[in-house]
Amino acid sequence: MLILQTVAELKDWVREIKSAGHTIGLVPTMGFLHEGHLSLVEKAKAENDKVIMSIFVNPAQFGPNEDFDRYPRNLERDQQLASGAGTDVIFAPSVEEMYPRESQIKISAGRQADVLCGAKRPGHFDGVLKVVTKLFHLTEADLAYFGQKDAQQLAIIESLVADFNFPMAIRRGETIREKDGLAKSSRNVYLSGAERDEAPHLKKALEMGKALFMQGYDPIEPMTQYLNEYTSGKIDYIELLDYPTLTADIQNDAILALAVQFEKARLIDNIIFQLKGELSHA
Ligand code: AMP
């Protein structure tokens, strides 16, 4: 496995691979890898000749009071995990390499960013769009892989690719969970012991909410009560929307999503399901 840290090195490698007629799958990450990330590499390996994983904690997507500085980082450990999963190249640029000058052009998410995390983290998805646009161009990826764990991000990136005719396609990966249901996340290391014990209630609240909704009830209030009773975290939002449009008018797939702020970690989770009641396969 190669580890490339500069744009020039990456471009050279991409040119070689493309001129040999090979396809490239891209798995963008912020590192501190877990099985969620590795499941995306597995999917990418099955569908592409070569797999690039980017590891870049992107300052553009963090707000001024968010956790950019203390976001967990461990490139050495990441290299072992990525290599074990069959990644061909890690692209791990510095902030200066990725953003050598102030951008003169702004990319801005549309209406899909007005709800859920977008409403709570102003500018977050603009920062995501900025970095993925650069990564898509630099890697010339044929396919790029994103997890349903970050369902709003996935929906917005699908819109970017569709609206601007990026010559590639986005693939969705299902949310990978711990045995007790907690969605895997790099930020889980910041949960205290007691918070870690409470955290599986997020998924339980989602399942309860889905069951209530399917029986014709509004799930938001009972879910709020449940989370307030069983966790010490502060609810940031609980919302039920159409997916992937993220409008209130639910047509085919619905997303039930929540964010809970614990002492040092803000956790998000969601489930996406068809109105018929079957889990939709992302
Ligand atoms: P991150 O490093 O948190 O920015 O995540 C990088 C990619 O991995 C994104 O596409 C995420 O949606 C995806 N991802 C993160 N956690 C999970 C998970 N538990 N299951 C599946 N994909 C995930």
Short mmCIF file of C-alpha atoms and ligand atoms in Angstrom, two decimals:
data_model
loop_
_atom_site.label_atom_id
_atom_site.label_comp_id
_atom_site.label_asym_id
_atom_site.label_seq_id
_atom_site.Cartn_x
_atom_site.Cartn_y
_atom_site.Cartn_z
CA MET A 1 0.00 0.00 0.00
CA LEU A 2 1.27 3.45 -0.94
CA ILE A 3 0.97 6.47 1.31
CA LEU A 4 0.85 9.70 -0.66
CA GLN A 5 0.86 13.10 0.98
CA THR A 6 1.05 15.52 -1.92
CA VAL A 7 -1.28 16.40 -4.76
CA ALA A 8 1.58 15.97 -7.26
CA GLU A 9 2.26 12.38 -6.13
CA LEU A 10 -1.41 11.53 -6.22
CA LYS A 11 -1.85 12.96 -9.72
CA ASP A 12 1.13 10.95 -11.00
CA TRP A 13 -0.29 7.74 -9.56
CA VAL A 14 -3.79 8.44 -10.91
CA ARG A 15 -2.39 9.18 -14.39
CA GLU A 16 -0.55 5.86 -14.43
CA ILE A 17 -3.56 3.86 -13.27
CA LYS A 18 -5.97 5.57 -15.65
CA SER A 19 -3.67 5.20 -18.64
CA ALA A 20 -3.53 1.46 -17.92
CA GLY A 21 -7.33 1.50 -18.26
CA HIS A 22 -8.03 0.73 -14.60
CA THR A 23 -10.98 2.01 -12.55
CA ILE A 24 -10.62 3.81 -9.24
CA GLY A 25 -12.87 3.65 -6.17
CA LEU A 26 -12.54 6.39 -3.56
CA VAL A 27 -13.34 6.10 0.16
CA PRO A 28 -13.10 9.57 1.75
CA THR A 29 -12.54 9.53 5.52
CA MET A 30 -11.28 11.63 8.39
CA GLY A 31 -9.30 8.68 9.71
CA PHE A 32 -9.30 6.98 13.12
CA LEU A 33 -10.67 4.05 11.21
CA HIS A 34 -13.22 1.51 12.34
CA GLU A 35 -15.25 -1.26 10.65
CA GLY A 36 -17.63 1.32 9.16
CA HIS A 37 -14.82 2.77 7.07
CA LEU A 38 -13.42 -0.68 6.27
CA SER A 39 -16.81 -1.93 5.05
CA LEU A 40 -16.70 0.87 2.45
CA VAL A 41 -13.22 -0.25 1.37
CA GLU A 42 -14.55 -3.79 0.99
CA LYS A 43 -17.36 -2.57 -1.26
CA ALA A 44 -14.91 -0.43 -3.24
CA LYS A 45 -12.55 -3.36 -3.75
CA ALA A 46 -15.35 -5.48 -5.15
CA GLU A 47 -16.27 -2.89 -7.77
CA ASN A 48 -12.99 -1.21 -8.81
CA ASP A 49 -9.49 -2.16 -9.92
CA LYS A 50 -7.86 0.18 -7.41
CA VAL A 51 -9.00 1.72 -4.12
CA ILE A 52 -7.88 5.07 -2.74
CA MET A 53 -8.73 6.02 0.82
CA SER A 54 -8.33 9.67 1.73
CA ILE A 55 -7.57 10.50 5.34
CA PHE A 56 -8.02 14.19 5.99
CA VAL A 57 -9.55 15.94 8.98
CA ASN A 58 -11.12 18.72 6.96
CA PRO A 59 -11.07 22.07 8.81
CA ALA A 60 -13.59 23.51 6.35
CA GLN A 61 -16.37 21.34 7.75
CA PHE A 62 -15.84 22.18 11.44
CA GLY A 63 -17.46 25.19 13.10
CA PRO A 64 -15.42 27.54 15.32
CA ASN A 65 -16.60 25.85 18.54
CA GLU A 66 -16.42 22.30 17.25
CA ASP A 67 -13.88 19.55 17.80
CA PHE A 68 -11.39 20.02 14.94
CA ASP A 69 -8.37 20.26 17.27
CA ARG A 70 -9.29 17.25 19.37
CA TYR A 71 -10.71 15.07 16.60
CA PRO A 72 -8.99 11.68 17.15
CA ARG A 73 -6.02 11.05 14.84
CA ASN A 74 -3.70 8.03 14.51
CA LEU A 75 -2.23 7.64 11.04
CA GLU A 76 -0.01 4.70 11.97
CA ARG A 77 -2.94 2.63 13.21
CA ASP A 78 -5.03 3.74 10.20
CA GLN A 79 -2.31 2.56 7.81
CA GLN A 80 -2.40 -0.93 9.28
CA LEU A 81 -6.18 -1.17 9.15
CA ALA A 82 -6.47 0.28 5.63
CA SER A 83 -3.73 -1.98 4.33
CA GLY A 84 -5.30 -5.03 5.97
CA ALA A 85 -8.58 -4.23 4.21
CA GLY A 86 -6.82 -4.10 0.84
CA THR A 87 -6.57 -0.37 0.22
CA ASP A 88 -4.09 0.40 -2.59
CA VAL A 89 -3.34 4.03 -1.74
CA ILE A 90 -3.85 6.26 1.27
CA PHE A 91 -3.97 9.93 0.37
CA ALA A 92 -3.22 11.85 3.57
CA PRO A 93 -2.45 15.47 2.73
CA SER A 94 -1.71 18.29 5.17
CA VAL A 95 -4.16 21.17 5.45
CA GLU A 96 -1.70 23.39 3.53
CA GLU A 97 -1.43 20.83 0.75
CA MET A 98 -5.20 20.59 0.41
CA TYR A 99 -5.90 24.31 0.80
CA PRO A 100 -2.78 26.17 -0.38
CA ARG A 101 -4.63 29.45 -0.84
CA GLU A 102 -7.89 31.08 0.13
CA SER A 103 -10.69 29.80 -2.12
CA GLN A 104 -12.08 32.35 -4.52
CA ILE A 105 -15.12 30.19 -5.29
CA LYS A 106 -17.70 29.04 -2.77
CA ILE A 107 -19.66 25.82 -3.13
CA SER A 108 -22.81 25.91 -1.13
CA ALA A 109 -25.32 23.20 -0.25
CA GLY A 110 -28.97 23.86 -1.07
CA ARG A 111 -32.24 23.17 0.71
CA GLN A 112 -31.17 19.67 1.82
CA ALA A 113 -28.81 21.35 4.30
CA ASP A 114 -31.58 23.35 6.01
CA VAL A 115 -32.61 20.45 8.27
CA LEU A 116 -30.95 17.95 10.64
CA CYS A 117 -27.20 18.57 11.14
CA GLY A 118 -27.20 21.31 8.50
CA ALA A 119 -29.54 23.43 10.63
CA LYS A 120 -27.35 22.92 13.71
CA ARG A 121 -23.94 23.21 12.06
CA PRO A 122 -24.02 26.23 9.72
CA GLY A 123 -21.56 25.88 6.83
CA HIS A 124 -20.74 22.26 7.69
CA PHE A 125 -22.01 20.79 4.43
CA ASP A 126 -20.42 23.59 2.37
CA GLY A 127 -17.11 22.44 3.88
CA VAL A 128 -17.91 18.82 3.02
CA LEU A 129 -18.77 19.78 -0.58
CA LYS A 130 -15.54 21.75 -0.86
CA VAL A 131 -13.34 18.83 0.15
CA VAL A 132 -15.18 16.12 -1.79
CA THR A 133 -15.16 18.22 -4.97
CA LYS A 134 -11.38 18.48 -4.71
CA LEU A 135 -11.02 14.78 -3.86
CA PHE A 136 -13.27 13.70 -6.73
CA HIS A 137 -11.22 15.73 -9.20
CA LEU A 138 -7.82 14.77 -7.83
CA THR A 139 -8.53 11.04 -7.68
CA GLU A 140 -10.58 10.84 -10.91
CA ALA A 141 -12.62 8.24 -9.07
CA ASP A 142 -15.20 6.28 -11.03
CA LEU A 143 -17.10 5.43 -7.87
CA ALA A 144 -17.00 7.09 -4.43
CA TYR A 145 -18.30 5.41 -1.27
CA PHE A 146 -20.18 7.04 1.60
CA GLY A 147 -21.91 5.60 4.65
CA GLN A 148 -25.60 5.86 5.42
CA LYS A 149 -24.48 6.63 8.98
CA ASP A 150 -24.06 10.21 7.67
CA ALA A 151 -27.25 10.07 5.63
CA GLN A 152 -27.65 13.81 5.11
CA GLN A 153 -24.07 14.08 3.86
CA LEU A 154 -24.70 11.17 1.48
CA ALA A 155 -27.88 12.77 0.10
CA ILE A 156 -26.19 16.15 -0.41
CA ILE A 157 -23.17 14.60 -2.15
CA GLU A 158 -25.52 12.66 -4.44
CA SER A 159 -27.08 16.03 -5.34
CA LEU A 160 -23.65 17.55 -6.03
CA VAL A 161 -22.78 14.75 -8.45
CA ALA A 162 -26.19 14.85 -10.16
CA ASP A 163 -26.55 18.65 -10.36
CA PHE A 164 -23.07 19.26 -11.77
CA ASN A 165 -22.67 16.12 -13.90
CA PHE A 166 -19.59 14.81 -12.13
CA PRO A 167 -18.37 11.90 -14.30
CA MET A 168 -18.72 9.34 -11.52
CA ALA A 169 -21.29 7.68 -9.31
CA ILE A 170 -21.88 7.58 -5.55
CA ARG A 171 -22.31 4.28 -3.76
CA ARG A 172 -24.06 3.91 -0.40
CA GLY A 173 -22.83 1.72 2.45
CA GLU A 174 -25.05 0.53 5.29
CA THR A 175 -24.37 1.65 8.86
CA ILE A 176 -22.03 -0.70 10.71
CA ARG A 177 -22.84 -1.07 14.41
CA GLU A 178 -21.38 -2.45 17.61
CA LYS A 179 -23.02 -5.63 18.91
CA ASP A 180 -25.26 -3.59 21.19
CA GLY A 181 -26.51 -1.42 18.32
CA LEU A 182 -24.34 1.69 18.77
CA ALA A 183 -23.32 3.00 15.35
CA LYS A 184 -19.53 2.85 14.99
CA SER A 185 -17.97 6.29 15.02
CA SER A 186 -14.49 7.73 15.48
CA ARG A 187 -16.02 9.99 18.13
CA ASN A 188 -17.21 7.07 20.32
CA VAL A 189 -13.81 7.10 22.05
CA TYR A 190 -14.87 10.36 23.70
CA LEU A 191 -17.81 8.78 25.52
CA SER A 192 -17.37 8.24 29.26
CA GLY A 193 -18.01 4.73 30.57
CA ALA A 194 -21.50 5.66 31.70
CA GLU A 195 -22.30 7.41 28.40
CA ARG A 196 -21.07 4.38 26.45
CA ASP A 197 -23.54 2.23 28.42
CA GLU A 198 -26.37 4.63 27.56
CA ALA A 199 -25.47 5.10 23.89
CA PRO A 200 -27.26 1.96 22.52
CA HIS A 201 -30.51 3.69 23.50
CA LEU A 202 -30.10 5.94 20.44
CA LYS A 203 -30.70 3.01 18.11
CA LYS A 204 -33.44 1.69 20.39
CA ALA A 205 -35.19 5.06 20.27
CA LEU A 206 -35.02 5.00 16.46
CA GLU A 207 -36.52 1.50 16.31
CA MET A 208 -39.25 2.47 18.75
CA GLY A 209 -39.97 5.62 16.73
CA LYS A 210 -40.18 3.68 13.49
CA ALA A 211 -42.60 1.17 15.03
CA LEU A 212 -44.81 3.98 16.35
CA PHE A 213 -44.76 5.76 12.99
CA MET A 214 -45.75 2.59 11.17
CA GLN A 215 -48.71 2.27 13.55
CA GLY A 216 -49.78 5.79 12.63
CA TYR A 217 -48.39 7.76 15.58
CA ASP A 218 -46.11 10.79 15.64
CA PRO A 219 -42.87 9.32 17.04
CA ILE A 220 -41.02 12.51 18.02
CA GLU A 221 -42.48 13.14 21.49
CA PRO A 222 -42.24 9.52 22.72
CA MET A 223 -38.65 9.32 21.41
CA THR A 224 -37.79 12.55 23.21
CA GLN A 225 -39.16 11.18 26.45
CA TYR A 226 -37.36 7.87 25.98
CA LEU A 227 -33.97 9.48 25.33
CA ASN A 228 -34.38 11.90 28.21
CA GLU A 229 -35.15 8.99 30.50
CA TYR A 230 -32.42 6.60 29.38
CA THR A 231 -29.51 8.87 28.45
CA SER A 232 -27.77 11.82 30.09
CA GLY A 233 -27.15 13.46 26.71
CA LYS A 234 -28.91 16.56 25.43
CA ILE A 235 -31.08 15.99 22.36
CA ASP A 236 -29.98 18.21 19.48
CA TYR A 237 -32.72 17.07 17.11
CA ILE A 238 -35.06 14.22 16.27
CA GLU A 239 -36.60 14.49 12.80
CA LEU A 240 -38.64 12.37 10.42
CA LEU A 241 -38.27 13.27 6.73
CA ASP A 242 -38.40 11.93 3.21
CA TYR A 243 -35.14 10.38 2.00
CA PRO A 244 -33.15 11.47 0.10
CA THR A 245 -35.03 14.71 -0.58
CA LEU A 246 -35.07 15.59 3.15
CA THR A 247 -38.44 17.29 2.80
CA ALA A 248 -41.37 16.80 5.18
CA ASP A 249 -43.43 15.17 2.45
CA ILE A 250 -42.58 11.48 2.81
CA GLN A 251 -43.12 9.62 -0.45
CA ASN A 252 -41.09 6.42 -0.65
CA ASP A 253 -38.29 6.13 1.85
CA ALA A 254 -38.40 7.83 5.22
CA ILE A 255 -35.46 8.79 7.42
CA LEU A 256 -35.76 8.99 11.16
CA ALA A 257 -32.64 10.77 12.41
CA LEU A 258 -31.34 12.10 15.68
CA ALA A 259 -28.37 13.85 17.24
CA VAL A 260 -27.51 13.72 20.93
CA GLN A 261 -24.82 15.83 22.56
CA PHE A 262 -22.92 14.02 25.31
CA GLU A 263 -20.23 15.64 27.46
CA LYS A 264 -17.43 15.38 24.87
CA ALA A 265 -19.04 13.69 21.87
CA ARG A 266 -22.02 14.55 19.72
CA LEU A 267 -23.49 11.33 18.32
CA ILE A 268 -25.75 11.03 15.29
CA ASP A 269 -27.71 8.05 14.09
CA ASN A 270 -30.59 7.30 11.73
CA ILE A 271 -32.64 4.58 10.17
CA ILE A 272 -34.01 4.70 6.64
CA PHE A 273 -37.04 2.60 5.83
CA GLN A 274 -39.71 2.19 3.22
CA LEU A 275 -43.23 3.19 4.09
CA LYS A 276 -44.21 -0.42 3.60
CA GLY A 277 -42.09 -1.14 6.64
CA GLU A 278 -39.17 -3.03 5.19
CA LEU A 279 -35.71 -1.63 5.83
CA SER A 280 -34.51 -0.12 2.60
CA HIS A 281 -31.20 -1.53 1.46
CA ALA A 282 -28.81 1.33 0.97
P1 AMP B 1 -15.73 9.96 8.71
O1 AMP B 1 -14.31 9.50 8.84
O2 AMP B 1 -16.49 9.92 9.99
O3 AMP B 1 -15.84 11.27 7.97
O4 AMP B 1 -16.45 8.90 7.80
C1 AMP B 1 -15.95 8.54 6.54
C2 AMP B 1 -16.97 7.72 5.81
O5 AMP B 1 -17.27 6.55 6.57
C3 AMP B 1 -18.30 8.47 5.60
O6 AMP B 1 -18.82 8.14 4.33
C4 AMP B 1 -19.16 7.91 6.71
O7 AMP B 1 -20.54 7.96 6.42
C5 AMP B 1 -18.68 6.48 6.77
N1 AMP B 1 -18.98 5.91 8.08
C6 AMP B 1 -18.72 6.43 9.30
N2 AMP B 1 -19.22 5.64 10.27
C7 AMP B 1 -19.82 4.60 9.65
C8 AMP B 1 -20.51 3.44 10.09
N3 AMP B 1 -20.69 3.18 11.39
N4 AMP B 1 -20.99 2.59 9.16
C9 AMP B 1 -20.82 2.83 7.85
N5 AMP B 1 -20.16 3.89 7.35
C10 AMP B 1 -19.66 4.76 8.24
#
